[in-house]
């Protein structure tokens, strides 16, 4: 079954064709990051306009690149939540009209479920159940993936997402948006023990997380140093900050896997591209005897293929949308 899938929830417009949820026939992505970089973050109105400009071009390109004709498409899928509402609407409306024009079913896909499904593309042998840590620009969730479509959040950030924390830290260091990759590169030559940052433990749920204190701590350190005219070791700050994020994520995930009795640990989302976090997960999973699944870098960030992968399983579970499908800024998993 060939699914034409669209993604437009933030600043990447994407159109992909995925076969039977596991095989990428094409994955076309147009990133707007450079346009938003001058503002230090995503400007929603600019994002929506860019999606409008590129989505039809990407759809045509996807069909051409996959070497198929439009008649070969069995279904259309779209990421309909959560995200920037104006941006999501572009994908939803385009997907609705495409499904109508091709006379094929329309499948709604939750963006975070898509991130998790990126792993099905990278690991043909991976099947639920497993524990997944989804870490992106807008979400940080520990998810009990009981089945392809049946998931339960067991922990979440109480405030900022991990990716947001990377982006804010990058901004205070004068690094470009999005800040995750520049911080990752800067941290390579730093001493991760030079600066001490807080690792939050929140009351109530041991799997909930918090990153706002860490963010504030970095900002205060940089501003205090500026006021005193002191030089900051930026590489070591990036490395120490990343260690703090990793130590918020990895031990909690290991503890949750132990408590739920899972031997498979999956990591997903843009922050899963971080080299330190990847290495720490690898070491922790080896130590605990867990099998680790993390997508290759190109499938960590937003893409259309992950939506096409999840859409296949949503289709099998009976999910269909009509022409009344709406876009949502927030949505339960
Ligand atoms: O999953 P994603 O592309 O978009 C959302 O669905 O939110 O994630 C984007 C986030 C940004 O905050 C970006 O700075 C972060 O992923 N990111 C990274 C790295 N590459 C991207 N964070 C840490 N290290 C990286 N190498």
mmCIF file of C-alpha atoms and ligand atoms in Angstrom:
data_model
loop_
_atom_site.group_PDB
_atom_site.id
_atom_site.type_symbol
_atom_site.label_atom_id
_atom_site.label_comp_id
_atom_site.label_asym_id
_atom_site.label_seq_id
_atom_site.Cartn_x
_atom_site.Cartn_y
_atom_site.Cartn_z
ATOM 1 C CA UNK A 1 0.000 0.000 0.000
ATOM 2 C CA UNK A 2 1.469 3.348 -1.082
ATOM 3 C CA UNK A 3 0.681 6.362 1.080
ATOM 4 C CA UNK A 4 1.376 9.963 0.083
ATOM 5 C CA UNK A 5 2.044 11.746 3.380
ATOM 6 C CA UNK A 6 2.267 15.436 4.272
ATOM 7 C CA UNK A 7 3.933 17.198 7.188
ATOM 8 C CA UNK A 8 3.662 20.954 7.881
ATOM 9 C CA UNK A 9 3.306 21.358 11.648
ATOM 10 C CA UNK A 10 6.263 23.697 12.168
ATOM 11 C CA UNK A 11 8.975 24.983 9.823
ATOM 12 C CA UNK A 12 9.495 21.993 7.544
ATOM 13 C CA UNK A 13 7.203 21.305 4.605
ATOM 14 C CA UNK A 14 7.407 17.653 3.606
ATOM 15 C CA UNK A 15 5.798 15.214 1.196
ATOM 16 C CA UNK A 16 6.760 11.538 1.173
ATOM 17 C CA UNK A 17 5.569 8.287 -0.305
ATOM 18 C CA UNK A 18 5.890 5.252 1.960
ATOM 19 C CA UNK A 19 5.040 1.657 1.105
ATOM 20 C CA UNK A 20 3.414 -0.586 3.725
ATOM 21 C CA UNK A 21 4.606 1.631 6.552
ATOM 22 C CA UNK A 22 8.217 0.526 6.249
ATOM 23 C CA UNK A 23 9.708 1.457 2.891
ATOM 24 C CA UNK A 24 10.472 5.041 1.854
ATOM 25 C CA UNK A 25 9.904 5.514 -1.888
ATOM 26 C CA UNK A 26 10.666 9.215 -1.610
ATOM 27 C CA UNK A 27 10.999 11.787 1.166
ATOM 28 C CA UNK A 28 10.900 15.409 -0.003
ATOM 29 C CA UNK A 29 11.610 18.075 2.614
ATOM 30 C CA UNK A 30 11.851 21.827 2.323
ATOM 31 C CA UNK A 31 13.172 23.513 5.457
ATOM 32 C CA UNK A 32 12.395 27.135 6.254
ATOM 33 C CA UNK A 33 14.928 27.307 9.109
ATOM 34 C CA UNK A 34 17.092 29.910 7.367
ATOM 35 C CA UNK A 35 14.141 32.264 6.931
ATOM 36 C CA UNK A 36 13.278 32.091 10.622
ATOM 37 C CA UNK A 37 16.901 32.260 11.790
ATOM 38 C CA UNK A 38 17.045 36.059 11.507
ATOM 39 C CA UNK A 39 14.187 36.272 14.049
ATOM 40 C CA UNK A 40 15.773 33.724 16.425
ATOM 41 C CA UNK A 41 12.750 31.403 16.249
ATOM 42 C CA UNK A 42 9.827 30.315 14.103
ATOM 43 C CA UNK A 43 7.495 33.124 13.015
ATOM 44 C CA UNK A 44 4.116 31.385 12.584
ATOM 45 C CA UNK A 45 2.804 33.631 9.808
ATOM 46 C CA UNK A 46 5.978 33.210 7.744
ATOM 47 C CA UNK A 47 5.824 29.448 8.309
ATOM 48 C CA UNK A 48 2.241 29.235 6.999
ATOM 49 C CA UNK A 49 3.044 31.287 3.891
ATOM 50 C CA UNK A 50 6.093 29.160 3.089
ATOM 51 C CA UNK A 51 4.078 25.946 3.450
ATOM 52 C CA UNK A 52 1.529 27.324 0.976
ATOM 53 C CA UNK A 53 4.298 28.152 -1.496
ATOM 54 C CA UNK A 54 6.058 24.799 -1.375
ATOM 55 C CA UNK A 55 3.554 22.030 -0.595
ATOM 56 C CA UNK A 56 2.170 21.469 -4.095
ATOM 57 C CA UNK A 57 5.669 21.586 -5.620
ATOM 58 C CA UNK A 58 6.855 18.963 -3.118
ATOM 59 C CA UNK A 59 3.838 16.745 -3.799
ATOM 60 C CA UNK A 60 4.524 16.762 -7.554
ATOM 61 C CA UNK A 61 8.222 16.163 -6.912
ATOM 62 C CA UNK A 62 7.444 13.234 -4.590
ATOM 63 C CA UNK A 63 5.353 11.439 -7.214
ATOM 64 C CA UNK A 64 8.014 12.030 -9.887
ATOM 65 C CA UNK A 65 10.891 10.956 -7.629
ATOM 66 C CA UNK A 66 9.110 7.761 -6.514
ATOM 67 C CA UNK A 67 8.747 6.810 -10.189
ATOM 68 C CA UNK A 68 5.024 6.164 -9.827
ATOM 69 C CA UNK A 69 1.904 7.781 -11.237
ATOM 70 C CA UNK A 70 -0.782 9.495 -9.174
ATOM 71 C CA UNK A 71 -3.106 6.545 -9.802
ATOM 72 C CA UNK A 72 -0.700 4.306 -7.841
ATOM 73 C CA UNK A 73 -1.347 6.216 -4.618
ATOM 74 C CA UNK A 74 -3.645 4.218 -2.311
ATOM 75 C CA UNK A 75 -4.167 6.804 0.434
ATOM 76 C CA UNK A 76 -3.199 10.294 1.553
ATOM 77 C CA UNK A 77 -2.010 11.021 5.093
ATOM 78 C CA UNK A 78 -1.425 14.223 6.996
ATOM 79 C CA UNK A 79 -0.007 15.347 10.298
ATOM 80 C CA UNK A 80 -3.055 17.148 11.743
ATOM 81 C CA UNK A 81 -1.844 17.895 15.322
ATOM 82 C CA UNK A 82 -0.096 19.197 17.356
ATOM 83 C CA UNK A 83 1.701 22.189 15.872
ATOM 84 C CA UNK A 84 1.435 25.824 14.830
ATOM 85 C CA UNK A 85 -2.209 26.038 13.886
ATOM 86 C CA UNK A 86 -1.788 28.072 10.681
ATOM 87 C CA UNK A 87 1.033 25.819 9.536
ATOM 88 C CA UNK A 88 -0.867 22.583 10.263
ATOM 89 C CA UNK A 89 -3.919 23.937 8.420
ATOM 90 C CA UNK A 90 -1.940 24.214 5.185
ATOM 91 C CA UNK A 91 -1.035 20.524 5.233
ATOM 92 C CA UNK A 92 -4.526 19.450 6.300
ATOM 93 C CA UNK A 93 -6.263 21.430 3.561
ATOM 94 C CA UNK A 94 -3.834 20.315 0.883
ATOM 95 C CA UNK A 95 -4.140 16.671 1.967
ATOM 96 C CA UNK A 96 -7.940 16.872 1.988
ATOM 97 C CA UNK A 97 -8.114 18.203 -1.558
ATOM 98 C CA UNK A 98 -5.492 15.706 -2.762
ATOM 99 C CA UNK A 99 -7.417 12.767 -1.275
ATOM 100 C CA UNK A 100 -10.619 14.067 -2.837
ATOM 101 C CA UNK A 101 -8.997 14.565 -6.248
ATOM 102 C CA UNK A 102 -7.396 11.102 -6.211
ATOM 103 C CA UNK A 103 -10.532 9.545 -4.695
ATOM 104 C CA UNK A 104 -8.543 7.723 -1.983
ATOM 105 C CA UNK A 105 -8.924 7.579 1.818
ATOM 106 C CA UNK A 106 -7.513 10.352 4.014
ATOM 107 C CA UNK A 107 -5.632 9.272 7.158
ATOM 108 C CA UNK A 108 -5.050 11.674 10.062
ATOM 109 C CA UNK A 109 -1.748 11.207 11.922
ATOM 110 C CA UNK A 110 -0.660 12.611 15.285
ATOM 111 C CA UNK A 111 2.721 14.313 14.766
ATOM 112 C CA UNK A 112 4.376 12.662 17.796
ATOM 113 C CA UNK A 113 3.147 9.218 16.751
ATOM 114 C CA UNK A 114 4.852 10.003 13.448
ATOM 115 C CA UNK A 115 8.145 10.745 15.208
ATOM 116 C CA UNK A 116 7.912 7.397 16.998
ATOM 117 C CA UNK A 117 7.129 5.626 13.695
ATOM 118 C CA UNK A 118 10.326 7.015 12.113
ATOM 119 C CA UNK A 119 11.940 4.065 13.868
ATOM 120 C CA UNK A 120 9.857 1.552 11.863
ATOM 121 C CA UNK A 121 11.512 2.937 8.728
ATOM 122 C CA UNK A 122 14.988 2.537 10.173
ATOM 123 C CA UNK A 123 14.458 -0.817 11.918
ATOM 124 C CA UNK A 124 12.336 -3.315 9.958
ATOM 125 C CA UNK A 125 12.370 -5.715 12.902
ATOM 126 C CA UNK A 126 11.004 -3.195 15.424
ATOM 127 C CA UNK A 127 7.475 -3.893 16.642
ATOM 128 C CA UNK A 128 5.555 -2.634 19.673
ATOM 129 C CA UNK A 129 5.327 -2.935 22.625
ATOM 130 C CA UNK A 130 8.247 -0.746 23.729
ATOM 131 C CA UNK A 131 9.086 2.357 25.723
ATOM 132 C CA UNK A 132 9.732 5.539 23.753
ATOM 133 C CA UNK A 133 11.222 8.881 24.714
ATOM 134 C CA UNK A 134 9.993 11.474 22.210
ATOM 135 C CA UNK A 135 12.157 14.605 22.373
ATOM 136 C CA UNK A 136 11.446 17.399 19.934
ATOM 137 C CA UNK A 137 11.224 21.174 19.724
ATOM 138 C CA UNK A 138 7.738 21.287 21.218
ATOM 139 C CA UNK A 139 7.361 18.055 23.184
ATOM 140 C CA UNK A 140 9.228 15.882 25.666
ATOM 141 C CA UNK A 141 7.277 12.723 26.408
ATOM 142 C CA UNK A 142 7.914 9.274 27.823
ATOM 143 C CA UNK A 143 5.460 7.021 26.054
ATOM 144 C CA UNK A 144 4.341 3.473 26.718
ATOM 145 C CA UNK A 145 3.838 2.266 23.127
ATOM 146 C CA UNK A 146 1.517 -0.688 23.743
ATOM 147 C CA UNK A 147 0.661 -1.148 20.105
ATOM 148 C CA UNK A 148 1.116 0.742 16.811
ATOM 149 C CA UNK A 149 -1.789 3.048 17.613
ATOM 150 C CA UNK A 150 -2.381 2.481 21.337
ATOM 151 C CA UNK A 151 -0.054 4.639 23.429
ATOM 152 C CA UNK A 152 -0.014 6.086 26.911
ATOM 153 C CA UNK A 153 2.056 9.021 28.155
ATOM 154 C CA UNK A 154 3.760 8.049 31.409
ATOM 155 C CA UNK A 155 5.876 11.182 31.820
ATOM 156 C CA UNK A 156 6.204 14.619 30.265
ATOM 157 C CA UNK A 157 7.915 17.930 30.734
ATOM 158 C CA UNK A 158 6.022 20.235 33.060
ATOM 159 C CA UNK A 159 7.298 23.322 31.240
ATOM 160 C CA UNK A 160 9.772 23.708 28.335
ATOM 161 C CA UNK A 161 10.507 20.940 25.869
ATOM 162 C CA UNK A 162 14.099 19.696 25.655
ATOM 163 C CA UNK A 163 14.485 21.118 22.119
ATOM 164 C CA UNK A 164 13.162 24.494 23.209
ATOM 165 C CA UNK A 165 15.800 24.501 25.959
ATOM 166 C CA UNK A 166 18.530 23.819 23.356
ATOM 167 C CA UNK A 167 17.190 26.646 21.195
ATOM 168 C CA UNK A 168 17.049 29.174 24.068
ATOM 169 C CA UNK A 169 20.540 28.220 25.276
ATOM 170 C CA UNK A 170 21.852 28.634 21.736
ATOM 171 C CA UNK A 171 20.264 32.056 21.500
ATOM 172 C CA UNK A 172 21.932 33.302 24.684
ATOM 173 C CA UNK A 173 25.258 32.003 23.329
ATOM 174 C CA UNK A 174 24.697 33.898 20.075
ATOM 175 C CA UNK A 175 24.314 30.685 18.032
ATOM 176 C CA UNK A 176 21.878 30.487 15.101
ATOM 177 C CA UNK A 177 18.349 29.025 15.217
ATOM 178 C CA UNK A 178 17.613 26.120 15.460
ATOM 179 C CA UNK A 179 20.200 25.832 18.181
ATOM 180 C CA UNK A 180 20.424 22.081 18.811
ATOM 181 C CA UNK A 181 22.955 21.259 16.126
ATOM 182 C CA UNK A 182 25.243 24.288 16.751
ATOM 183 C CA UNK A 183 25.305 23.461 20.483
ATOM 184 C CA UNK A 184 26.068 19.831 19.656
ATOM 185 C CA UNK A 185 29.036 20.928 17.519
ATOM 186 C CA UNK A 186 30.302 23.506 20.014
ATOM 187 C CA UNK A 187 30.098 20.967 22.859
ATOM 188 C CA UNK A 188 32.490 18.576 21.088
ATOM 189 C CA UNK A 189 35.534 20.490 22.381
ATOM 190 C CA UNK A 190 34.157 21.372 25.803
ATOM 191 C CA UNK A 191 34.568 20.060 29.339
ATOM 192 C CA UNK A 192 31.153 18.761 30.415
ATOM 193 C CA UNK A 193 32.065 19.099 34.130
ATOM 194 C CA UNK A 194 33.208 22.723 34.031
ATOM 195 C CA UNK A 195 29.793 24.240 34.801
ATOM 196 C CA UNK A 196 27.233 22.803 37.170
ATOM 197 C CA UNK A 197 23.598 23.062 36.105
ATOM 198 C CA UNK A 198 20.473 21.880 37.941
ATOM 199 C CA UNK A 199 18.761 18.623 37.021
ATOM 200 C CA UNK A 200 15.157 19.020 38.085
ATOM 201 C CA UNK A 201 13.215 16.410 40.016
ATOM 202 C CA UNK A 202 9.534 17.222 40.088
ATOM 203 C CA UNK A 203 7.032 16.161 42.728
ATOM 204 C CA UNK A 204 4.258 13.721 41.942
ATOM 205 C CA UNK A 205 5.400 11.669 38.983
ATOM 206 C CA UNK A 206 9.009 10.378 38.842
ATOM 207 C CA UNK A 207 8.831 10.364 35.018
ATOM 208 C CA UNK A 208 7.820 14.002 34.645
ATOM 209 C CA UNK A 209 10.594 16.400 33.703
ATOM 210 C CA UNK A 210 11.319 20.128 33.848
ATOM 211 C CA UNK A 211 13.741 22.200 31.799
ATOM 212 C CA UNK A 212 12.828 25.796 32.668
ATOM 213 C CA UNK A 213 15.188 25.900 35.685
ATOM 214 C CA UNK A 214 18.055 24.666 33.541
ATOM 215 C CA UNK A 215 17.283 27.282 30.891
ATOM 216 C CA UNK A 216 17.147 30.080 33.498
ATOM 217 C CA UNK A 217 20.373 28.870 35.066
ATOM 218 C CA UNK A 218 22.208 29.060 31.715
ATOM 219 C CA UNK A 219 20.787 32.529 30.975
ATOM 220 C CA UNK A 220 21.762 33.829 34.459
ATOM 221 C CA UNK A 221 25.281 32.421 34.158
ATOM 222 C CA UNK A 222 25.833 34.097 30.793
ATOM 223 C CA UNK A 223 24.321 37.446 31.872
ATOM 224 C CA UNK A 224 26.275 37.525 35.162
ATOM 225 C CA UNK A 225 29.515 36.839 33.306
ATOM 226 C CA UNK A 226 28.710 39.594 30.797
ATOM 227 C CA UNK A 227 28.027 42.091 33.586
ATOM 228 C CA UNK A 228 31.294 41.240 35.325
ATOM 229 C CA UNK A 229 33.191 41.315 32.050
ATOM 230 C CA UNK A 230 34.218 37.677 32.526
ATOM 231 C CA UNK A 231 34.990 35.378 29.616
ATOM 232 C CA UNK A 232 32.800 32.296 29.272
ATOM 233 C CA UNK A 233 34.164 28.986 28.075
ATOM 234 C CA UNK A 234 31.365 28.547 25.529
ATOM 235 C CA UNK A 235 32.340 25.044 24.465
ATOM 236 C CA UNK A 236 32.346 23.852 28.076
ATOM 237 C CA UNK A 237 29.055 25.604 28.743
ATOM 238 C CA UNK A 238 27.498 23.804 25.758
ATOM 239 C CA UNK A 239 28.949 20.479 26.941
ATOM 240 C CA UNK A 240 27.872 20.980 30.576
ATOM 241 C CA UNK A 241 24.383 22.044 29.477
ATOM 242 C CA UNK A 242 24.019 19.009 27.227
ATOM 243 C CA UNK A 243 25.160 16.734 30.056
ATOM 244 C CA UNK A 244 22.416 18.210 32.270
ATOM 245 C CA UNK A 245 19.757 17.590 29.580
ATOM 246 C CA UNK A 246 21.009 14.062 29.023
ATOM 247 C CA UNK A 247 21.033 13.312 32.743
ATOM 248 C CA UNK A 248 17.409 14.485 32.920
ATOM 249 C CA UNK A 249 16.412 12.125 30.128
ATOM 250 C CA UNK A 250 18.480 8.948 30.183
ATOM 251 C CA UNK A 251 18.185 7.720 33.821
ATOM 252 C CA UNK A 252 14.419 8.406 33.832
ATOM 253 C CA UNK A 253 13.982 6.427 30.645
ATOM 254 C CA UNK A 254 16.020 3.517 32.049
ATOM 255 C CA UNK A 255 13.960 3.558 35.255
ATOM 256 C CA UNK A 256 10.683 3.602 33.310
ATOM 257 C CA UNK A 257 11.802 0.694 31.090
ATOM 258 C CA UNK A 258 12.654 -1.293 34.198
ATOM 259 C CA UNK A 259 9.347 -0.533 35.878
ATOM 260 C CA UNK A 260 7.281 -1.365 32.783
ATOM 261 C CA UNK A 261 9.369 -4.459 32.072
ATOM 262 C CA UNK A 262 10.424 -3.402 28.578
ATOM 263 C CA UNK A 263 13.649 -4.557 26.963
ATOM 264 C CA UNK A 264 13.252 -2.300 23.930
ATOM 265 C CA UNK A 265 13.993 1.412 24.316
ATOM 266 C CA UNK A 266 13.161 3.777 21.442
ATOM 267 C CA UNK A 267 14.174 7.430 21.124
ATOM 268 C CA UNK A 268 12.539 9.801 18.634
ATOM 269 C CA UNK A 269 12.343 13.471 17.608
ATOM 270 C CA UNK A 270 14.742 16.242 16.620
ATOM 271 C CA UNK A 271 16.745 16.173 19.877
ATOM 272 C CA UNK A 272 17.445 12.459 19.298
ATOM 273 C CA UNK A 273 20.020 13.754 16.776
ATOM 274 C CA UNK A 274 22.215 14.966 19.632
ATOM 275 C CA UNK A 275 25.509 13.075 19.675
ATOM 276 C CA UNK A 276 25.944 13.165 23.468
ATOM 277 C CA UNK A 277 22.385 12.023 24.144
ATOM 278 C CA UNK A 278 22.738 9.226 21.576
ATOM 279 C CA UNK A 279 26.018 8.081 23.169
ATOM 280 C CA UNK A 280 24.566 8.210 26.689
ATOM 281 C CA UNK A 281 21.528 6.163 25.635
ATOM 282 C CA UNK A 282 23.784 3.625 23.935
ATOM 283 C CA UNK A 283 25.945 3.226 27.058
ATOM 284 C CA UNK A 284 22.947 3.061 29.421
ATOM 285 C CA UNK A 285 21.086 0.504 27.295
ATOM 286 C CA UNK A 286 24.191 -1.663 26.996
ATOM 287 C CA UNK A 287 24.662 -1.524 30.765
ATOM 288 C CA UNK A 288 21.016 -2.435 31.453
ATOM 289 C CA UNK A 289 20.721 -5.070 28.722
ATOM 290 C CA UNK A 290 18.145 -3.125 26.675
ATOM 291 C CA UNK A 291 17.948 -2.994 22.902
ATOM 292 C CA UNK A 292 18.192 0.626 21.696
ATOM 293 C CA UNK A 293 16.482 2.094 18.627
ATOM 294 C CA UNK A 294 17.241 5.669 17.495
ATOM 295 C CA UNK A 295 16.518 6.868 13.949
ATOM 296 C CA UNK A 296 19.369 7.953 11.676
ATOM 297 C CA UNK A 297 19.865 11.733 11.800
ATOM 298 C CA UNK A 298 17.774 12.484 8.706
ATOM 299 C CA UNK A 299 14.717 10.796 10.271
ATOM 300 C CA UNK A 300 15.049 12.483 13.693
ATOM 301 C CA UNK A 301 13.745 15.895 12.617
ATOM 302 C CA UNK A 302 10.355 16.558 11.019
ATOM 303 C CA UNK A 303 9.805 14.661 7.779
ATOM 304 C CA UNK A 304 6.963 13.255 5.717
ATOM 305 C CA UNK A 305 8.138 9.640 5.716
ATOM 306 C CA UNK A 306 7.458 9.228 9.439
ATOM 307 C CA UNK A 307 3.864 10.392 8.850
ATOM 308 C CA UNK A 308 3.508 7.867 6.022
ATOM 309 C CA UNK A 309 4.865 5.102 8.273
ATOM 310 C CA UNK A 310 2.438 5.775 11.110
ATOM 311 C CA UNK A 311 -0.414 6.333 8.636
ATOM 312 C CA UNK A 312 -0.159 2.728 7.446
ATOM 313 C CA UNK A 313 -0.810 1.419 10.955
ATOM 314 C CA UNK A 314 -3.548 3.986 11.542
ATOM 315 C CA UNK A 315 -5.153 2.796 8.303
ATOM 316 C CA UNK A 316 -4.987 -0.845 9.423
ATOM 317 C CA UNK A 317 -6.609 0.205 12.717
ATOM 318 C CA UNK A 318 -9.454 1.816 10.753
ATOM 319 C CA UNK A 319 -8.587 5.508 11.045
ATOM 320 C CA UNK A 320 -10.153 7.623 8.283
ATOM 321 C CA UNK A 321 -10.872 11.326 8.045
ATOM 322 C CA UNK A 322 -13.511 13.133 6.036
ATOM 323 C CA UNK A 323 -13.466 16.527 4.398
ATOM 324 C CA UNK A 324 -14.354 17.987 7.805
ATOM 325 C CA UNK A 325 -10.890 17.120 9.204
ATOM 326 C CA UNK A 326 -9.541 20.054 11.185
ATOM 327 C CA UNK A 327 -6.051 21.091 12.332
ATOM 328 C CA UNK A 328 -5.248 21.272 16.054
ATOM 329 C CA UNK A 329 -2.540 23.129 17.941
ATOM 330 C CA UNK A 330 -2.697 20.594 20.776
ATOM 331 C CA UNK A 331 -3.948 17.022 20.851
ATOM 332 C CA UNK A 332 -3.828 14.083 23.261
ATOM 333 C CA UNK A 333 -1.646 11.232 22.079
HETATM 334 O O1 LIG B 1 11.440 17.055 15.861
HETATM 335 P P1 LIG B 1 11.816 18.411 15.400
HETATM 336 O O2 LIG B 1 12.483 18.561 14.064
HETATM 337 O O3 LIG B 1 10.584 19.376 15.393
HETATM 338 C C1 LIG B 1 9.510 19.264 16.252
HETATM 339 O O4 LIG B 1 8.631 18.392 16.012
HETATM 340 O O5 LIG B 1 9.532 20.033 17.244
HETATM 341 O O6 LIG B 1 12.776 18.995 16.537
HETATM 342 C C2 LIG B 1 13.375 20.227 16.439
HETATM 343 C C3 LIG B 1 14.262 20.428 17.658
HETATM 344 C C4 LIG B 1 14.845 21.831 17.727
HETATM 345 O O7 LIG B 1 14.628 22.330 19.026
HETATM 346 C C5 LIG B 1 16.324 21.599 17.449
HETATM 347 O O8 LIG B 1 17.170 22.558 18.057
HETATM 348 C C6 LIG B 1 16.517 20.220 18.005
HETATM 349 O O9 LIG B 1 15.370 19.507 17.612
HETATM 350 N N1 LIG B 1 17.745 19.557 17.496
HETATM 351 C C7 LIG B 1 18.762 19.169 18.283
HETATM 352 C C8 LIG B 1 19.766 18.652 17.422
HETATM 353 N N2 LIG B 1 19.307 18.732 16.146
HETATM 354 C C9 LIG B 1 18.061 19.296 16.218
HETATM 355 N N3 LIG B 1 18.910 19.240 19.619
HETATM 356 C C10 LIG B 1 20.073 18.788 20.137
HETATM 357 N N4 LIG B 1 21.100 18.293 19.378
HETATM 358 C C11 LIG B 1 20.973 18.205 18.034
HETATM 359 N N5 LIG B 1 21.982 17.697 17.299
#
